[in-house]
């Protein structure tokens, strides 16, 4: 899975890779994957829970969700514009 470029990974791939990194105790790489999951879809509870278990602070969550909200809104707007 690491051979697949990060821009080509979908939500399920990032979630699985995050789990694999956590199992191998590579928390930094796992956090990156879980954050990417939330950028793709801010409602992935499993990624939120994993980041909380790994000790992401409330301030970091606030910053992450602020970035995710803007990113998710932009993606949604682009999809709506394409359908016109």
CSV table of C-alpha atoms in Angstrom, one decimal, residues 22 27-28 30-31 34-35 47-61:
chain,number,residue,atom,x,y,z
A,22,UNK,CA,-0.7,1.7,14.4
A,27,UNK,CA,2.1,6.6,15.2
A,28,UNK,CA,3.4,9.5,13.2
A,30,UNK,CA,-0.7,6.5,11.2
A,31,UNK,CA,-1.8,10.1,12.2
A,34,UNK,CA,-6.1,9.3,9.7
A,35,UNK,CA,-5.9,13.0,9.0
A,47,UNK,CA,-10.2,8.0,12.4
A,48,UNK,CA,-11.4,10.5,15.0
A,49,UNK,CA,-11.3,7.9,17.7
A,50,UNK,CA,-7.8,6.6,16.6
A,51,UNK,CA,-6.4,10.2,16.7
A,52,UNK,CA,-7.9,10.7,20.1
A,53,UNK,CA,-6.4,7.5,21.4
A,54,UNK,CA,-3.0,8.5,20.0
A,55,UNK,CA,-3.2,11.7,22.0
A,56,UNK,CA,-4.1,14.4,19.5
A,57,UNK,CA,-4.9,17.5,21.6
A,58,UNK,CA,-8.2,19.4,21.5
A,59,UNK,CA,-6.3,22.3,20.0
A,60,UNK,CA,-5.0,20.1,17.2
A,61,UNK,CA,-8.5,18.7,16.6
